[in-house]
């Protein structure tokens, strides 16, 4: 082949490679803004690497919390291929230390707003859906709110935190709500316990660790939904929170319990001795007693529950409850 022709071909090939390289570099940044993530590490830095593996020798940059990258390839469950505006380079990073960037205004559209509710300590905002101190990027306390983005699994949700202006994962078992605090609809019920208090809980189970409030006789809640035969999901005006309560210690479901003008048939109490117990449940149990009705006291029957117990309103106590109908006339 003619040497001059060979030289021209070689020069042309070199120029073509240079143009391709420049084009590639200039166009790596042109990725959808939806694929922009923010680095979030509890300490140290996130390495930008030449290969998808943990190796000191392949580090080409140090990314700190707040630095951003644009994802161009979701390589695997651990490493993503990204472009770093900080270095003007592309490389691999451990995706467990990236969180999706939100709007600069700090507001997120769509998704319900939930309130943090923990018995003690805080709820961690995390870079990954797993319990690990190293992935914590924020501490959310009672009263802090998050905006729902997506469900990861039965324990973790991906949320936006206005407090930190960041996205991350939280254990959804410590969130309550899903809307505005003010609740429309649903009956209003009054707490009625023989002693102590009725716990407002983050979960429908008896466990000291899930208590977020103490409701006493006279406190009210607004019904939201039935979870099972023992627990209801309610809103508490006292705490401005949603949570679960044992419904066996709620009475009412209508107008104010201080209103003695209740429709129904009026009966008088008649006992040979002692008293007729006003109860939170249709069963003989000392723990469910909320009042003592004596001869001469009257009640208004609102529901003939069964052959033994009726649901009544007691003007004496300004409360609803169950009584043994065999002692009414």
CSV table of C-alpha atoms in Angstrom, one decimal:
chain,number,residue,atom,x,y,z
A,1,UNK,CA,0.0,0.0,0.0
A,2,UNK,CA,1.2,3.5,-0.8
A,3,UNK,CA,2.9,5.1,2.2
A,4,UNK,CA,1.1,8.4,1.7
A,5,UNK,CA,-2.3,6.7,1.6
A,6,UNK,CA,-1.4,4.7,4.7
A,7,UNK,CA,-0.5,7.9,6.6
A,8,UNK,CA,-3.8,9.6,5.5
A,9,UNK,CA,-5.8,6.6,6.7
A,10,UNK,CA,-3.9,6.6,10.0
A,11,UNK,CA,-4.5,10.3,10.5
A,12,UNK,CA,-8.2,10.0,9.6
A,13,UNK,CA,-8.6,7.1,12.1
A,14,UNK,CA,-6.9,9.1,14.9
A,15,UNK,CA,-9.1,12.1,14.2
A,16,UNK,CA,-12.2,10.0,14.2
A,17,UNK,CA,-11.3,8.5,17.6
A,18,UNK,CA,-10.7,12.0,19.0
A,19,UNK,CA,-14.1,13.2,17.7
A,20,UNK,CA,-15.8,10.2,19.2
A,21,UNK,CA,-14.1,10.7,22.5
A,22,UNK,CA,-15.1,14.4,22.7
A,23,UNK,CA,-18.6,13.5,21.7
A,24,UNK,CA,-18.8,10.8,24.4
A,25,UNK,CA,-17.5,13.1,27.1
A,26,UNK,CA,-19.8,16.0,26.1
A,27,UNK,CA,-22.8,13.8,26.1
A,28,UNK,CA,-22.4,11.9,29.3
A,29,UNK,CA,-24.1,14.7,31.2
A,30,UNK,CA,-27.2,14.6,29.0
A,31,UNK,CA,-29.1,12.1,31.1
A,32,UNK,CA,-32.7,12.6,32.4
A,33,UNK,CA,-32.8,14.7,35.6
A,34,UNK,CA,-35.0,11.9,37.0
A,35,UNK,CA,-31.8,9.8,37.2
A,36,UNK,CA,-29.9,12.3,39.4
A,37,UNK,CA,-29.0,11.0,42.8
A,38,UNK,CA,-27.3,12.6,45.8
A,39,UNK,CA,-24.5,11.0,47.8
A,40,UNK,CA,-25.3,10.3,51.4
A,41,UNK,CA,-22.7,8.8,53.7
A,42,UNK,CA,-22.6,8.8,57.5
A,43,UNK,CA,-18.8,9.4,57.4
A,44,UNK,CA,-15.9,9.4,55.0
A,45,UNK,CA,-16.7,9.4,51.2
A,46,UNK,CA,-18.2,7.3,48.4
A,47,UNK,CA,-15.6,6.2,46.0
A,48,UNK,CA,-16.0,6.8,42.2
A,49,UNK,CA,-14.4,3.7,40.6
A,50,UNK,CA,-13.2,2.4,37.3
A,51,UNK,CA,-14.7,-1.0,38.0
A,52,UNK,CA,-17.7,-2.3,39.9
A,53,UNK,CA,-15.7,-3.7,42.8
A,54,UNK,CA,-14.4,-2.6,46.2
A,55,UNK,CA,-10.7,-2.1,45.5
A,56,UNK,CA,-8.5,0.9,46.6
A,57,UNK,CA,-6.6,0.7,43.3
A,58,UNK,CA,-9.7,1.5,41.2
A,59,UNK,CA,-10.7,4.7,43.0
A,60,UNK,CA,-10.7,7.8,40.8
A,61,UNK,CA,-12.7,10.2,42.9
A,62,UNK,CA,-14.1,10.9,46.4
A,63,UNK,CA,-17.7,11.8,46.6
A,64,UNK,CA,-19.0,13.3,49.8
A,65,UNK,CA,-22.5,13.8,51.2
A,66,UNK,CA,-24.3,16.4,49.0
A,67,UNK,CA,-22.3,15.6,45.9
A,68,UNK,CA,-24.6,14.5,43.0
A,69,UNK,CA,-24.2,11.9,40.2
A,70,UNK,CA,-26.3,11.0,37.2
A,71,UNK,CA,-27.0,7.4,36.6
A,72,UNK,CA,-26.4,6.1,33.1
A,73,UNK,CA,-26.5,2.3,33.8
A,74,UNK,CA,-28.0,0.4,36.7
A,75,UNK,CA,-25.2,-2.2,36.6
A,76,UNK,CA,-26.3,-4.5,39.4
A,77,UNK,CA,-27.8,-4.4,42.9
A,78,UNK,CA,-24.7,-2.9,44.4
A,79,UNK,CA,-22.9,-0.9,41.7
A,80,UNK,CA,-24.3,1.7,39.3
A,81,UNK,CA,-22.4,3.4,36.5
A,82,UNK,CA,-22.7,7.2,36.9
A,83,UNK,CA,-21.4,10.5,35.7
A,84,UNK,CA,-19.9,12.8,38.3
A,85,UNK,CA,-20.2,16.6,37.5
A,86,UNK,CA,-17.7,17.2,40.3
A,87,UNK,CA,-14.9,15.3,38.4
A,88,UNK,CA,-16.3,15.4,34.9
A,89,UNK,CA,-15.9,11.7,34.8
A,90,UNK,CA,-17.9,8.5,34.7
A,91,UNK,CA,-17.4,5.5,36.9
A,92,UNK,CA,-19.0,3.0,39.3
A,93,UNK,CA,-20.3,3.8,42.7
A,94,UNK,CA,-22.0,1.7,45.5
A,95,UNK,CA,-25.7,2.6,45.0
A,96,UNK,CA,-26.5,1.9,48.6
A,97,UNK,CA,-25.1,5.4,49.4
A,98,UNK,CA,-27.2,7.2,46.8
A,99,UNK,CA,-30.7,8.7,47.3
A,100,UNK,CA,-32.9,10.1,44.6
A,101,UNK,CA,-32.6,13.9,44.4
A,102,UNK,CA,-35.9,15.8,45.1
A,103,UNK,CA,-37.0,19.2,43.9
A,104,UNK,CA,-35.0,22.2,45.0
A,105,UNK,CA,-38.0,23.7,46.6
A,106,UNK,CA,-38.2,20.9,49.1
A,107,UNK,CA,-41.8,20.1,48.2
A,108,UNK,CA,-43.1,16.8,46.8
A,109,UNK,CA,-46.3,16.3,44.9
A,110,UNK,CA,-48.5,13.3,45.5
A,111,UNK,CA,-48.2,10.7,48.2
A,112,UNK,CA,-49.7,10.8,51.6
A,113,UNK,CA,-48.1,12.7,54.5
A,114,UNK,CA,-47.2,10.5,57.5
A,115,UNK,CA,-46.2,11.4,61.0
A,116,UNK,CA,-43.3,9.8,62.9
A,117,UNK,CA,-44.4,8.0,66.0
A,118,UNK,CA,-41.8,6.2,68.2
A,119,UNK,CA,-42.0,5.2,71.8
A,120,UNK,CA,-38.5,6.5,72.4
A,121,UNK,CA,-35.4,7.6,70.4
A,122,UNK,CA,-35.9,8.3,66.7
A,123,UNK,CA,-36.8,6.8,63.4
A,124,UNK,CA,-33.8,6.6,61.1
A,125,UNK,CA,-33.9,7.9,57.5
A,126,UNK,CA,-31.7,5.5,55.6
A,127,UNK,CA,-30.0,5.1,52.2
A,128,UNK,CA,-31.0,1.5,52.1
A,129,UNK,CA,-34.0,-0.5,53.3
A,130,UNK,CA,-32.1,-2.3,56.1
A,131,UNK,CA,-31.3,-1.8,59.7
A,132,UNK,CA,-27.7,-0.7,59.7
A,133,UNK,CA,-26.1,2.2,61.6
A,134,UNK,CA,-23.9,3.0,58.6
A,135,UNK,CA,-26.8,3.8,56.3
A,136,UNK,CA,-28.4,6.4,58.6
A,137,UNK,CA,-28.7,9.9,57.0
A,138,UNK,CA,-31.2,11.5,59.4
A,139,UNK,CA,-33.0,11.2,62.7
A,140,UNK,CA,-36.7,11.7,62.6
A,141,UNK,CA,-38.5,12.3,65.9
A,142,UNK,CA,-42.2,12.3,67.0
A,143,UNK,CA,-44.0,15.0,65.1
A,144,UNK,CA,-41.6,15.0,62.1
A,145,UNK,CA,-43.4,14.2,58.9
A,146,UNK,CA,-42.5,12.4,55.7
A,147,UNK,CA,-44.1,12.2,52.3
A,148,UNK,CA,-44.8,8.7,50.9
A,149,UNK,CA,-43.1,7.9,47.6
A,150,UNK,CA,-43.2,4.1,47.2
A,151,UNK,CA,-43.5,0.8,49.1
A,152,UNK,CA,-40.3,-1.2,49.1
A,153,UNK,CA,-41.5,-4.1,51.2
A,154,UNK,CA,-43.8,-4.8,54.3
A,155,UNK,CA,-41.3,-3.0,56.6
A,156,UNK,CA,-39.7,-0.3,54.6
A,157,UNK,CA,-41.1,2.6,52.5
A,158,UNK,CA,-39.2,5.1,50.3
A,159,UNK,CA,-40.1,8.6,51.5
A,160,UNK,CA,-39.2,12.3,51.2
A,161,UNK,CA,-38.2,14.1,54.4
A,162,UNK,CA,-38.9,17.9,54.4
A,163,UNK,CA,-36.7,18.2,57.5
A,164,UNK,CA,-33.6,17.1,55.6
A,165,UNK,CA,-34.8,17.8,52.1
A,166,UNK,CA,-33.8,14.2,51.2
A,167,UNK,CA,-35.3,11.0,50.1
A,168,UNK,CA,-34.6,7.7,51.9
A,169,UNK,CA,-36.0,4.6,53.5
A,170,UNK,CA,-37.8,4.4,56.8
A,171,UNK,CA,-39.4,1.6,58.8
A,172,UNK,CA,-43.1,2.2,58.0
A,173,UNK,CA,-44.2,0.5,61.2
A,174,UNK,CA,-43.4,3.8,63.0
A,175,UNK,CA,-45.4,6.0,60.7
A,176,UNK,CA,-49.1,7.0,61.3
A,177,UNK,CA,-51.5,9.0,59.3
A,178,UNK,CA,-51.6,9.3,55.6
A,179,UNK,CA,-53.5,12.6,55.2
A,180,UNK,CA,-54.2,15.8,56.9
A,181,UNK,CA,-54.6,15.7,60.7
A,182,UNK,CA,-58.1,16.9,60.6
A,183,UNK,CA,-60.4,14.0,60.1
A,184,UNK,CA,-63.8,14.2,58.4
A,185,UNK,CA,-66.4,11.5,58.9
A,186,UNK,CA,-66.1,8.6,61.3
A,187,UNK,CA,-67.8,8.4,64.6
A,188,UNK,CA,-66.4,10.0,67.7
A,189,UNK,CA,-65.8,7.7,70.6
A,190,UNK,CA,-65.0,8.3,74.2
A,191,UNK,CA,-62.3,6.4,76.2
A,192,UNK,CA,-63.7,4.4,79.1
A,193,UNK,CA,-61.3,2.5,81.3
A,194,UNK,CA,-61.7,1.2,84.8
A,195,UNK,CA,-58.3,2.4,85.8
A,196,UNK,CA,-55.1,3.6,84.1
A,197,UNK,CA,-55.2,4.6,80.5
A,198,UNK,CA,-55.9,3.4,77.0
A,199,UNK,CA,-52.7,3.3,74.9
A,200,UNK,CA,-52.6,4.9,71.5
A,201,UNK,CA,-50.2,2.7,69.5
A,202,UNK,CA,-48.2,2.5,66.3
A,203,UNK,CA,-49.2,-1.1,65.7
A,204,UNK,CA,-52.4,-3.2,66.6
A,205,UNK,CA,-50.7,-5.2,69.3
A,206,UNK,CA,-50.2,-5.0,73.1
A,207,UNK,CA,-46.5,-3.9,73.4
A,208,UNK,CA,-45.1,-1.1,75.6
A,209,UNK,CA,-42.6,-0.2,72.9
A,210,UNK,CA,-45.4,0.9,70.4
A,211,UNK,CA,-47.2,3.3,72.8
A,212,UNK,CA,-47.3,6.9,71.5
A,213,UNK,CA,-50.0,8.3,73.8
A,214,UNK,CA,-52.0,7.8,77.0
A,215,UNK,CA,-55.8,8.3,76.6
A,216,UNK,CA,-57.8,8.7,79.8
A,217,UNK,CA,-61.5,8.6,80.6
A,218,UNK,CA,-63.2,11.5,78.8
A,219,UNK,CA,-60.6,11.7,76.0
A,220,UNK,CA,-62.1,11.2,72.6
A,221,UNK,CA,-60.9,9.6,69.3
A,222,UNK,CA,-62.3,9.7,65.8
A,223,UNK,CA,-62.9,6.3,64.1
A,224,UNK,CA,-60.9,5.8,60.9
A,225,UNK,CA,-61.0,2.0,60.2
A,226,UNK,CA,-61.5,-1.4,61.8
A,227,UNK,CA,-58.3,-3.4,61.9
A,228,UNK,CA,-59.7,-6.5,63.7
A,229,UNK,CA,-62.1,-7.4,66.5
A,230,UNK,CA,-59.9,-5.8,69.1
A,231,UNK,CA,-58.1,-2.9,67.4
A,232,UNK,CA,-59.3,0.1,65.5
A,233,UNK,CA,-57.3,2.7,63.7
A,234,UNK,CA,-58.3,6.2,65.0
A,235,UNK,CA,-57.3,9.8,65.1
A,236,UNK,CA,-56.6,11.4,68.5
A,237,UNK,CA,-57.2,15.2,68.8
A,238,UNK,CA,-55.4,15.2,72.1
A,239,UNK,CA,-52.1,14.2,70.4
A,240,UNK,CA,-53.0,15.2,66.8
A,241,UNK,CA,-51.9,11.8,65.8
A,242,UNK,CA,-53.3,8.6,64.2
A,243,UNK,CA,-52.8,5.2,65.9
A,244,UNK,CA,-54.3,2.0,67.0
A,245,UNK,CA,-56.4,1.5,70.2
A,246,UNK,CA,-58.2,-1.4,71.8
A,247,UNK,CA,-61.8,-0.7,70.8
A,248,UNK,CA,-63.1,-2.6,73.8
A,249,UNK,CA,-62.4,0.5,75.8
A,250,UNK,CA,-64.3,2.9,73.6
A,251,UNK,CA,-67.9,3.9,74.0
A,252,UNK,CA,-70.2,6.0,71.9
A,253,UNK,CA,-70.0,6.6,68.3
A,254,UNK,CA,-72.4,9.5,67.9
A,255,UNK,CA,-73.0,12.9,69.6
A,256,UNK,CA,-71.2,14.2,72.6
A,257,UNK,CA,-71.3,11.9,75.6
A,258,UNK,CA,-72.4,14.8,77.8
A,259,UNK,CA,-75.7,15.1,76.0
A,260,UNK,CA,-78.3,13.4,78.2
A,261,UNK,CA,-80.9,13.8,75.5
A,262,UNK,CA,-80.6,10.4,73.8
A,263,UNK,CA,-83.3,8.7,71.9
A,264,UNK,CA,-84.4,5.2,73.2
A,265,UNK,CA,-86.4,3.5,75.9
A,266,UNK,CA,-85.6,4.6,79.5
A,267,UNK,CA,-85.2,1.9,82.1
A,268,UNK,CA,-84.6,2.1,85.9
A,269,UNK,CA,-82.0,0.0,87.7
A,270,UNK,CA,-83.3,-2.6,90.2
A,271,UNK,CA,-80.8,-4.6,92.2
A,272,UNK,CA,-81.4,-6.5,95.4
A,273,UNK,CA,-78.1,-5.3,96.8
A,274,UNK,CA,-74.9,-3.7,95.6
A,275,UNK,CA,-74.9,-2.1,92.2
A,276,UNK,CA,-75.3,-2.7,88.4
A,277,UNK,CA,-72.0,-2.3,86.6
A,278,UNK,CA,-71.8,-0.1,83.5
A,279,UNK,CA,-69.2,-1.8,81.4
A,280,UNK,CA,-67.0,-1.2,78.3
A,281,UNK,CA,-67.7,-4.7,77.0
A,282,UNK,CA,-70.7,-7.1,77.2
A,283,UNK,CA,-69.1,-9.5,79.7
A,284,UNK,CA,-68.8,-9.9,83.4
A,285,UNK,CA,-65.3,-8.7,84.2
A,286,UNK,CA,-64.2,-6.4,86.9
A,287,UNK,CA,-61.6,-4.8,84.6
A,288,UNK,CA,-64.3,-3.4,82.3
A,289,UNK,CA,-66.4,-1.6,84.9
A,290,UNK,CA,-66.7,2.2,84.2
A,291,UNK,CA,-69.6,3.0,86.5
A,292,UNK,CA,-71.8,1.9,89.3
A,293,UNK,CA,-75.6,2.2,88.9
A,294,UNK,CA,-77.8,1.9,92.0
A,295,UNK,CA,-81.5,1.6,92.5
A,296,UNK,CA,-83.2,4.7,91.2
A,297,UNK,CA,-80.6,5.4,88.6
A,298,UNK,CA,-81.9,5.3,85.0
A,299,UNK,CA,-80.4,4.4,81.6
A,300,UNK,CA,-81.5,4.8,78.0
A,301,UNK,CA,-81.3,1.7,75.9
A,302,UNK,CA,-79.8,2.3,72.5
A,303,UNK,CA,-79.2,-1.3,71.4
A,304,UNK,CA,-80.4,-4.7,72.5
A,305,UNK,CA,-77.1,-6.4,72.2
A,306,UNK,CA,-78.0,-9.9,73.2
A,307,UNK,CA,-80.2,-11.9,75.6
A,308,UNK,CA,-78.1,-10.7,78.6
A,309,UNK,CA,-76.5,-7.4,77.8
A,310,UNK,CA,-77.9,-4.2,76.4
A,311,UNK,CA,-76.0,-1.1,75.2
A,312,UNK,CA,-77.2,1.9,77.1
A,313,UNK,CA,-76.5,5.6,77.8
A,314,UNK,CA,-76.1,6.6,81.5
A,315,UNK,CA,-77.1,10.2,82.3
A,316,UNK,CA,-75.4,9.8,85.7
A,317,UNK,CA,-72.0,9.3,84.1
A,318,UNK,CA,-72.6,10.9,80.7
A,319,UNK,CA,-71.3,7.7,79.2
A,320,UNK,CA,-72.3,4.8,77.0
A,321,UNK,CA,-71.7,1.2,78.0
A,322,UNK,CA,-73.1,-2.3,78.5
A,323,UNK,CA,-75.3,-3.4,81.4
A,324,UNK,CA,-77.0,-6.7,82.4
A,325,UNK,CA,-80.6,-6.1,81.2
A,326,UNK,CA,-81.9,-8.5,83.9
A,327,UNK,CA,-81.5,-5.7,86.4
A,328,UNK,CA,-83.5,-3.1,84.5
A,329,UNK,CA,-87.3,-2.6,84.6
